[in-house]
Short mmCIF file of C-alpha atoms and ligand atoms in Angstrom, two decimals:
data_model
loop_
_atom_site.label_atom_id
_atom_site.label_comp_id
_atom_site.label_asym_id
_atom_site.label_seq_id
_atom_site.Cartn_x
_atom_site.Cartn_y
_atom_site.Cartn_z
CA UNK A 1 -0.87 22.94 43.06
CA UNK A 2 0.44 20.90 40.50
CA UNK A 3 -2.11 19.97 37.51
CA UNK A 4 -1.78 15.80 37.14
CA UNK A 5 -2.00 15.46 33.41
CA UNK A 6 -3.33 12.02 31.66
CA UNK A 7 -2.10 11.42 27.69
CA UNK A 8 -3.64 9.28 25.46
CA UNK A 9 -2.03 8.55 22.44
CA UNK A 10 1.53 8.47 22.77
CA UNK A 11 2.64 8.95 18.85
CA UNK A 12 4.75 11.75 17.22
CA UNK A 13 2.29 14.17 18.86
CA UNK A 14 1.85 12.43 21.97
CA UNK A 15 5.56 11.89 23.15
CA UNK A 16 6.29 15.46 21.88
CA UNK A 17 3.58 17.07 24.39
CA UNK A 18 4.47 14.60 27.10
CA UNK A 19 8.29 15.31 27.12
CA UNK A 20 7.37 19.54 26.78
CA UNK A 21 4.86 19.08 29.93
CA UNK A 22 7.79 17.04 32.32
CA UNK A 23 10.40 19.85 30.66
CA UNK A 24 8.80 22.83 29.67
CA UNK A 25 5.39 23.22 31.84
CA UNK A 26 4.90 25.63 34.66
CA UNK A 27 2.77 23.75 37.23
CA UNK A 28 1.91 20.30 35.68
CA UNK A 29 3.46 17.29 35.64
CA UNK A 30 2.68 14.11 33.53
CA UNK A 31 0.35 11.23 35.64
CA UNK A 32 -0.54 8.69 33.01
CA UNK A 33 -0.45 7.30 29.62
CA UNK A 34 -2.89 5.48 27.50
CA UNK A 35 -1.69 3.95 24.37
CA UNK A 36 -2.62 1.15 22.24
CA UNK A 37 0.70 -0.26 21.12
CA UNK A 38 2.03 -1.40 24.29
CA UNK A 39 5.60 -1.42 23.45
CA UNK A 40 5.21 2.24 22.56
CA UNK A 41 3.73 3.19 26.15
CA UNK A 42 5.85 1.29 27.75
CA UNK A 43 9.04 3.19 25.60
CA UNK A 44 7.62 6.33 26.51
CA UNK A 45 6.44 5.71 30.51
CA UNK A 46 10.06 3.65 31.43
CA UNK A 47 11.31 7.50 29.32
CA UNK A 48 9.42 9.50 31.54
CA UNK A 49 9.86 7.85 35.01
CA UNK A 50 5.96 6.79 34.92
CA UNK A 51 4.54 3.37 35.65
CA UNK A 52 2.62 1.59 33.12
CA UNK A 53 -0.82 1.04 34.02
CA UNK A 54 -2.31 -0.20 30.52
CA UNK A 55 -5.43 2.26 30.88
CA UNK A 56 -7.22 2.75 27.89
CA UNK A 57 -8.47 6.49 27.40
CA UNK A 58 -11.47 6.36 28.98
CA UNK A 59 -10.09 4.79 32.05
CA UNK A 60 -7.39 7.08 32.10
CA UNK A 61 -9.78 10.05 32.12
CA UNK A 62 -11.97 8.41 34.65
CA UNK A 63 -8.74 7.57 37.20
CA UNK A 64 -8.11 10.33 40.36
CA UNK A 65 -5.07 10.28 39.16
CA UNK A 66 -6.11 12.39 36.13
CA UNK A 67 -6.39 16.16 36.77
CA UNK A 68 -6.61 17.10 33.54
CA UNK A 69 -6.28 15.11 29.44
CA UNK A 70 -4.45 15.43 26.67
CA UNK A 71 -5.87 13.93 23.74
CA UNK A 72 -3.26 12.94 20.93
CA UNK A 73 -4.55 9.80 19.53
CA UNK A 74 -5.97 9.72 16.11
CA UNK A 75 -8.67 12.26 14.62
CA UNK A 76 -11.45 9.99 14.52
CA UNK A 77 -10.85 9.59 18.31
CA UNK A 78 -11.28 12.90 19.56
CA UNK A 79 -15.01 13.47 19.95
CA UNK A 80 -15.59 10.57 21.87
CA UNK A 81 -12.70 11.15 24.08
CA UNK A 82 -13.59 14.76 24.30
CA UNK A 83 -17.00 14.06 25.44
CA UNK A 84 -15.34 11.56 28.54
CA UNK A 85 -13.49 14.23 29.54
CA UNK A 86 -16.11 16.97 29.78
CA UNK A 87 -18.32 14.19 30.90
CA UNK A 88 -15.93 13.70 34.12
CA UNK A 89 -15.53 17.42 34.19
CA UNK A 90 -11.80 17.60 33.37
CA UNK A 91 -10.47 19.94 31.59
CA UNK A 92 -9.05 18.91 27.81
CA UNK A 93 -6.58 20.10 25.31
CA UNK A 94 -7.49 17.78 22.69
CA UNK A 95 -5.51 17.83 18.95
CA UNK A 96 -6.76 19.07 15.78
CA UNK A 97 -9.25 18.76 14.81
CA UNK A 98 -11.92 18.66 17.81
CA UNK A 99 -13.91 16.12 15.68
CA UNK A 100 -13.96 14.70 11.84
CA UNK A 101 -17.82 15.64 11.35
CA UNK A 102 -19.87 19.06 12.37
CA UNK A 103 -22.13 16.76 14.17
CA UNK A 104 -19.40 15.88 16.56
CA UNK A 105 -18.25 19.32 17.16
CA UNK A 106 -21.90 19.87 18.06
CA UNK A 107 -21.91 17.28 20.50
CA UNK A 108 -19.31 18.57 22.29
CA UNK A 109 -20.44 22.16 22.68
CA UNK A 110 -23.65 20.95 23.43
CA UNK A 111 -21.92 18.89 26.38
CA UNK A 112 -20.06 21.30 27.61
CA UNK A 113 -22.47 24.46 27.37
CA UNK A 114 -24.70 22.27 29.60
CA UNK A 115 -21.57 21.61 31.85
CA UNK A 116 -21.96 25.23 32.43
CA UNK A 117 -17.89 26.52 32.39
CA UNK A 118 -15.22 26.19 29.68
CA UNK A 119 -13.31 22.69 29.47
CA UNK A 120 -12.40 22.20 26.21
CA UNK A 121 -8.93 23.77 24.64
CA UNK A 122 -8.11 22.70 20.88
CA UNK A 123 -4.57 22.32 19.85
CA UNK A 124 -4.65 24.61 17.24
CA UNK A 125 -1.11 25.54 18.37
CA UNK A 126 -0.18 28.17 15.85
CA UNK A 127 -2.26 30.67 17.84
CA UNK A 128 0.47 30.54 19.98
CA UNK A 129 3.07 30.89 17.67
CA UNK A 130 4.71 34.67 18.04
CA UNK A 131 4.86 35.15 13.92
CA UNK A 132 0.88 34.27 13.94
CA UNK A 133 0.40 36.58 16.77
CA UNK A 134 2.33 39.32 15.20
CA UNK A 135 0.51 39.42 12.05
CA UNK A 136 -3.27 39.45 13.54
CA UNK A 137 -1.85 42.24 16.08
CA UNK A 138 -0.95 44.00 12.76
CA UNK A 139 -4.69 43.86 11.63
CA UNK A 140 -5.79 44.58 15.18
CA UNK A 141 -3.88 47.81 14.91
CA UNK A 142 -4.83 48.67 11.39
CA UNK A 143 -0.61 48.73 10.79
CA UNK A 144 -0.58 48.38 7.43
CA UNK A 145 -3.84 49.57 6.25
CA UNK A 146 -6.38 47.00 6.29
CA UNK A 147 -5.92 43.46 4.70
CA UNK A 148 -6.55 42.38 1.31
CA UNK A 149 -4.84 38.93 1.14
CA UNK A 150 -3.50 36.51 3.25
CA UNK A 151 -1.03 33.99 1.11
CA UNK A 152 -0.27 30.45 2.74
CA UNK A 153 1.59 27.39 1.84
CA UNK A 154 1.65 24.68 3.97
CA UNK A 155 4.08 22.27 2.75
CA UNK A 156 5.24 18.75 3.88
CA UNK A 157 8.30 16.53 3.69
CA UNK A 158 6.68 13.40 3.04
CA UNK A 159 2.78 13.01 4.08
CA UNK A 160 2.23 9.74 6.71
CA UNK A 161 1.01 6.65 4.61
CA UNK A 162 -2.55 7.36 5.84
CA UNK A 163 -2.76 10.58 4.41
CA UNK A 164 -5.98 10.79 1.86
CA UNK A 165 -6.84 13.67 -0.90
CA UNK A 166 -9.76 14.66 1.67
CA UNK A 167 -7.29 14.60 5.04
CA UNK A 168 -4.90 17.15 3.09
CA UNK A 169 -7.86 19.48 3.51
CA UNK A 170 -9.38 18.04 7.04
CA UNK A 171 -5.98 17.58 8.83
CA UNK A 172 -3.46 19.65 7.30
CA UNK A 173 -5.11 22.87 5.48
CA UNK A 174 -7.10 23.00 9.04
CA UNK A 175 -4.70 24.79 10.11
CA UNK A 176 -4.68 27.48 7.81
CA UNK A 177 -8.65 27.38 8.38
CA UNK A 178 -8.29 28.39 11.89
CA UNK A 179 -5.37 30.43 11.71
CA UNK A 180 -6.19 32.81 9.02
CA UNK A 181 -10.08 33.37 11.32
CA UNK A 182 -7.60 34.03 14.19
CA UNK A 183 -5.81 36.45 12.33
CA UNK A 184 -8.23 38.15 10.39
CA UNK A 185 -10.39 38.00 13.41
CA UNK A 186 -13.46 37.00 10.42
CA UNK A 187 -15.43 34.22 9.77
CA UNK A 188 -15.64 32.81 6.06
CA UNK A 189 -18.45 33.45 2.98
CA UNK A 190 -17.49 30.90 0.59
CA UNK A 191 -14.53 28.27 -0.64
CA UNK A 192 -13.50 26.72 -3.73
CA UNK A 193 -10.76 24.48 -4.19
CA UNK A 194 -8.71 23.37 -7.61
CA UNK A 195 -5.49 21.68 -8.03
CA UNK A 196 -2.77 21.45 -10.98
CA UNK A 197 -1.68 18.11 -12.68
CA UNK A 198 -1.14 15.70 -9.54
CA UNK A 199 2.65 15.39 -8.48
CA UNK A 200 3.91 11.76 -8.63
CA UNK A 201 5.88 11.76 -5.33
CA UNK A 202 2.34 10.67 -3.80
CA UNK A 203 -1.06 8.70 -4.08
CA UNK A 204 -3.33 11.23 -2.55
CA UNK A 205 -4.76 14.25 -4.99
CA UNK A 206 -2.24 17.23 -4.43
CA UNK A 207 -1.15 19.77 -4.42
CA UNK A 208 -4.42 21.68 -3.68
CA UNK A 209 -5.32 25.30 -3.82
CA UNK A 210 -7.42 26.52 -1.54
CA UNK A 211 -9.23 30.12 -1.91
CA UNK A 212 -11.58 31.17 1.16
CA UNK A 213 -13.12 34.54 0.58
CA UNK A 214 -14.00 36.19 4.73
CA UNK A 215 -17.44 37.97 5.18
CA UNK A 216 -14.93 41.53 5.14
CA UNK A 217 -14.12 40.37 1.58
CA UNK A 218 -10.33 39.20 2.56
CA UNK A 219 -9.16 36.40 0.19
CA UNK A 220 -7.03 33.61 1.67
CA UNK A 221 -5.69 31.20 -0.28
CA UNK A 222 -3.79 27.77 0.91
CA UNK A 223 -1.44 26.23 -1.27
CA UNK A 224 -1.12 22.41 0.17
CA UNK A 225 1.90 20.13 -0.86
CA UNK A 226 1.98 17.23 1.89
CA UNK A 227 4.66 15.55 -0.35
CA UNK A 228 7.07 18.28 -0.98
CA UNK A 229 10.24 16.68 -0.82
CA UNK A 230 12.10 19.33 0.61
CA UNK A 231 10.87 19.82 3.94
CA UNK A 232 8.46 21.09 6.21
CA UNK A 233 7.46 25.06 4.94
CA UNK A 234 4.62 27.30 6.29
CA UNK A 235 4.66 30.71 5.24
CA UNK A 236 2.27 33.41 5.55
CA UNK A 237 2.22 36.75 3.54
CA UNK A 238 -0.32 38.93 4.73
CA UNK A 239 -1.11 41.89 1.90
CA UNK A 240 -2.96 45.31 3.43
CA UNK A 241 -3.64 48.58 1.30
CA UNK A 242 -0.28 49.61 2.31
CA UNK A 243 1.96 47.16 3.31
CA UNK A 244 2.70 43.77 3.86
CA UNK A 245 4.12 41.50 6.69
CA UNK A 246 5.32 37.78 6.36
CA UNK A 247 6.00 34.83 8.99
CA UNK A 248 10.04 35.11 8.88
CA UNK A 249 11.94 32.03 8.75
CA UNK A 250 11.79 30.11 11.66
CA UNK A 251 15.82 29.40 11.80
CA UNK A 252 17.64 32.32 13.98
CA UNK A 253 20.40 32.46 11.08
CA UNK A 254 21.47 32.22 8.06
CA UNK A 255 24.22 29.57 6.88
CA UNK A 256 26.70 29.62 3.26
CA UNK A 257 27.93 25.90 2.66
CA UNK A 258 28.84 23.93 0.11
CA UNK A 259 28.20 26.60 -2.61
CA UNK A 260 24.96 27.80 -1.12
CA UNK A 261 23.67 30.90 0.90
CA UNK A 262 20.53 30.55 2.97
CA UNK A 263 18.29 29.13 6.13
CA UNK A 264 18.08 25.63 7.17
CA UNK A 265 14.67 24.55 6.28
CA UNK A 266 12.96 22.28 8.94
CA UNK A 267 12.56 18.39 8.58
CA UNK A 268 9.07 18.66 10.43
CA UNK A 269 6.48 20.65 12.28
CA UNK A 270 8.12 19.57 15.67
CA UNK A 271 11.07 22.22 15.57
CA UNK A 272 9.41 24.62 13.28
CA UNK A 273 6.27 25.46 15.91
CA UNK A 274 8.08 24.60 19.41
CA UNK A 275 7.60 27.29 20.78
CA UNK A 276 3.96 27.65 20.03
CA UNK A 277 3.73 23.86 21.10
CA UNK A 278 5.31 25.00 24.58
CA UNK A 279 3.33 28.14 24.86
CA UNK A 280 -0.07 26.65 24.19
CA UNK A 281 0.46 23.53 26.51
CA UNK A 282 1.58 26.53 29.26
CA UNK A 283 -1.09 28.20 28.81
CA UNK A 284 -4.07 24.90 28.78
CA UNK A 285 -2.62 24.59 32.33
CA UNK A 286 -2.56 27.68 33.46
CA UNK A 287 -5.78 28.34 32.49
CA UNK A 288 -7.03 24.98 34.05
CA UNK A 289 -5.61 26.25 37.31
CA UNK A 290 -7.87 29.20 37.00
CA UNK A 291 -11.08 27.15 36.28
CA UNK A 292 -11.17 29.10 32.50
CA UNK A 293 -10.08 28.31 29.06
CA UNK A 294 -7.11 29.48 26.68
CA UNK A 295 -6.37 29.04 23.18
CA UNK A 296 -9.32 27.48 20.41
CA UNK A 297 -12.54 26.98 21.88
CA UNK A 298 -14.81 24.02 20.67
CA UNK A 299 -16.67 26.74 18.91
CA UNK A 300 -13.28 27.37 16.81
CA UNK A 301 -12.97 23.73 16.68
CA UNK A 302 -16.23 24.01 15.24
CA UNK A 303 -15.60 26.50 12.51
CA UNK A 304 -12.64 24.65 11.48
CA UNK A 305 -14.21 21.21 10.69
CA UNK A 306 -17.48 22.95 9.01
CA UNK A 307 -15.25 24.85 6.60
CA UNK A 308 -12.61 22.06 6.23
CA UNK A 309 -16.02 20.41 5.47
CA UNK A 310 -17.45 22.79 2.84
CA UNK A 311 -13.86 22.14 1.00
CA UNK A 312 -14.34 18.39 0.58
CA UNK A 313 -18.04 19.78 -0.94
CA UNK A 314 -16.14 22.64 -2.77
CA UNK A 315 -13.56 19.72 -4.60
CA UNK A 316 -15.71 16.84 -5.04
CA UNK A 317 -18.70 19.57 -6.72
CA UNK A 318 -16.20 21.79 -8.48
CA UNK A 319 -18.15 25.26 -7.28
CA UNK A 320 -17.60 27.46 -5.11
CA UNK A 321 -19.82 26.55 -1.53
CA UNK A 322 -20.82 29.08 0.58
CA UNK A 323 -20.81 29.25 4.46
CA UNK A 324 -23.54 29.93 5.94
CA UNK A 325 -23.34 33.01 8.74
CA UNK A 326 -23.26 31.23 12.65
CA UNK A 327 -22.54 33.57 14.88
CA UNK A 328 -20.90 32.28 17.75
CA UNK A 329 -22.97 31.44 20.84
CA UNK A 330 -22.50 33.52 23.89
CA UNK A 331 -21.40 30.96 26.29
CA UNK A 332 -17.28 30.96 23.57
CA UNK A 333 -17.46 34.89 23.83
N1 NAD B 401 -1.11 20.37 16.10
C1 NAD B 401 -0.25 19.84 15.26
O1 NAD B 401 0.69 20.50 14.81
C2 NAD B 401 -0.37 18.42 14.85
C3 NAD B 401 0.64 17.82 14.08
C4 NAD B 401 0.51 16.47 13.77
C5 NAD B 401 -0.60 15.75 14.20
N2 NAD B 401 -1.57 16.37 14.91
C6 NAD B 401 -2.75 15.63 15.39
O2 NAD B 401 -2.35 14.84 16.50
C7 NAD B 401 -3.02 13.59 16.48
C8 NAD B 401 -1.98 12.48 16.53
O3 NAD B 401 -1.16 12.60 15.41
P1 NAD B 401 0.28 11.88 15.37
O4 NAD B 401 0.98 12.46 14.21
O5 NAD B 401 0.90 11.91 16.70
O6 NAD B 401 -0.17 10.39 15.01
P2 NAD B 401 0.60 9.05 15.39
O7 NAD B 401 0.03 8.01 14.50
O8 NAD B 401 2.07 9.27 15.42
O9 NAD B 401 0.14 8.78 16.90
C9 NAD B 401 -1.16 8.41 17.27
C10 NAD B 401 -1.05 7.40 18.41
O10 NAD B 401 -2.33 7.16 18.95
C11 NAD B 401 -2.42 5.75 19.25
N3 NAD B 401 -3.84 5.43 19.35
C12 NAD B 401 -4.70 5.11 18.35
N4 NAD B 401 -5.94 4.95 18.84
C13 NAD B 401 -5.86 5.16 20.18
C14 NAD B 401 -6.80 5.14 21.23
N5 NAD B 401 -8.10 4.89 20.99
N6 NAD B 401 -6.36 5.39 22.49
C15 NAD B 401 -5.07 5.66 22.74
N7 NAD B 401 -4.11 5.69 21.75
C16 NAD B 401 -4.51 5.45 20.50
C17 NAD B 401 -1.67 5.09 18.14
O11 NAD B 401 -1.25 3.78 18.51
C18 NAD B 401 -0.50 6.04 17.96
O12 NAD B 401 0.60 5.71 18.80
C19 NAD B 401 -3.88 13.58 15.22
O13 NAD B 401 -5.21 13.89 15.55
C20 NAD B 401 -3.30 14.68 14.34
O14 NAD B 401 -4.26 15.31 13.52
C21 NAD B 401 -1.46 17.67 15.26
#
């Protein structure tokens, strides 16, 4: 049976998921598109071979024509749209992050706990990515001793006009949030965050430093430069008692040109984590199929937003914040 997906929000994100699903997706196949700028939907439907129908989301999730949603509309969107979904027991990959406040998160695994199965999938794609998933196996298997450090930098090109000091932590070093838990397999103790002298390429506070200490005692720390300049860099440098193991560069070669030897650094996120893009949306429907869940849970979307929120604390106060222990309900084990 083919899995009749809905989209709403047909941006960078948006258009990138809905080309992978009608290119790159066992078993699913797009159905509909809700979008507030019209000319955009249209663009991308006429591109697809879909009609336009002018739904707005929650129409879209309602219509039988909707197996199953895709969420790719702006942050402060998700929770609401998240809630529809489970609401009209559907299942839902829905962006990063799963809501802008704990209290939305909440909501949601409230909703769906009492829906009684597992609907919601969080595109927290670098789970998927085979460098990510090499490094936690490491830790699984104790490879390298166990782990001291995990390094990050997450760095940008240019950062979207809307980007604020606080979204650098709530929609970019998210991802590190979520993907250094996945790795370590831990939860976090405590955060502090400090930056240097702010660059002048940008308006919003950065770079920012951020240092997350796990209940194991592994410290992770996030360097986050949204206004780079020079592309679109995420590495990873796990440390262990003895060894350590990187994320390679994502480029399958090496190039010497015009006096200089090296990789080809990416422009943007869209090249650089393809494959994990492809592999998570593969797996959402796959797991729909099978009435079951892949990928980040709402209870990882969870984590993520309460510790991106205890950063915001961490910078504004100047302290270190501690996390508070949750342990994760049984209905996400
Ligand atoms: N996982 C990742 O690697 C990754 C990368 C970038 C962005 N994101 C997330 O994806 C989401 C979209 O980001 P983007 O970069 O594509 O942004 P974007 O601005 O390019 O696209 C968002 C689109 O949503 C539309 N929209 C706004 N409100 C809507 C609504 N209520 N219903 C339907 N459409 C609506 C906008 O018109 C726009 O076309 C964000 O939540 C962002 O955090 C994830």
């Amino acid at each position: 049976m083919t899995l009749r997906i809905g989209l709403i929000g047909a941006g960078v994100m948006g258009s990138g998921h809905a080309r992978m699903i009608q290119t790159a997706v066992h078993g699913a196949e797009l159905s509909a598109i809700a979008e507030g700028d019209a000319a955009r939907r249209q663009a991308l439907a006429q591109e697809l071979g879909l009609e336009d129908r002018g739904l707005d989301g929650f129409a879209l999730i309602r219509d039988p024509s909707v197996d199953a949603v895709v969420i790719a509309s702006p942050d402060d969107t998700h929770a609401a749209l998240t809630l529809a979904a489970i609401e009209a027991g559907k299942p839902v990959l829905c962006e990063k992050p799963l809501g802008v406040t704990e209290a939305e998160c909440r909501a949601i695994m409230a909703a769906e706990t009492a829906a009684g199965r597992r609907l919601v999938q969080v595109g927290y794609m670098r789970r998927f990515d085979p460098g990510y998933v090499a490094l936690r196996q490491a830790v699984v298997d104790r490879r390298y001793g166990a782990p001291l450090f995990f390094h990050c930098i997450h760095r940008n090109k240019v950062a979207p006009p809307w980007m604020t000091s606080d979204m650098i932590l709530t929609n970019s070093v998210v991802h590190e949030i979520d993907i250094a838990r996945f790795v370590l397999g831990e939860e976090y103790a405590g955060i502090t965050v400090v930056s240097p002298r702010a660059t002048s390429a940008a308006p919003a506070r950065q770079p920012q430093l951020v240092v997350m200490e796990t209940e194991g005692g592994v410290v992770v720390d996030v360097e986050a430069f949204v206004d780079a300049q020079y592309g679109y860099d995420v590495r990873g440098e796990l440390v262990c008692e003895s060894g350590t193991s990187s994320l390679a560069p994502s480029q399958p070669t090496t190039a010497r040109f015009q006096g200089q030897d090296g990789v080809v650094i990416d422009p943007d996120w869209i090249g650089r984590f393809a494959d994990a893009y492809r592999l998570m949306l593969n797996a959402f429907v796959a797991a729909a199929g099978e009435g079951r869940s892949a990928g980040a849970s709402a209870f990882d979307g969870y984590q993520a937003t309460r510790i991106a929120t205890a950063a915001l604390t961490a910078r504004s106060e100047r302290r270190r914040v501690a996390v508070a222990p949750e342990d994760r309900p049984a209905f996400y084990d």
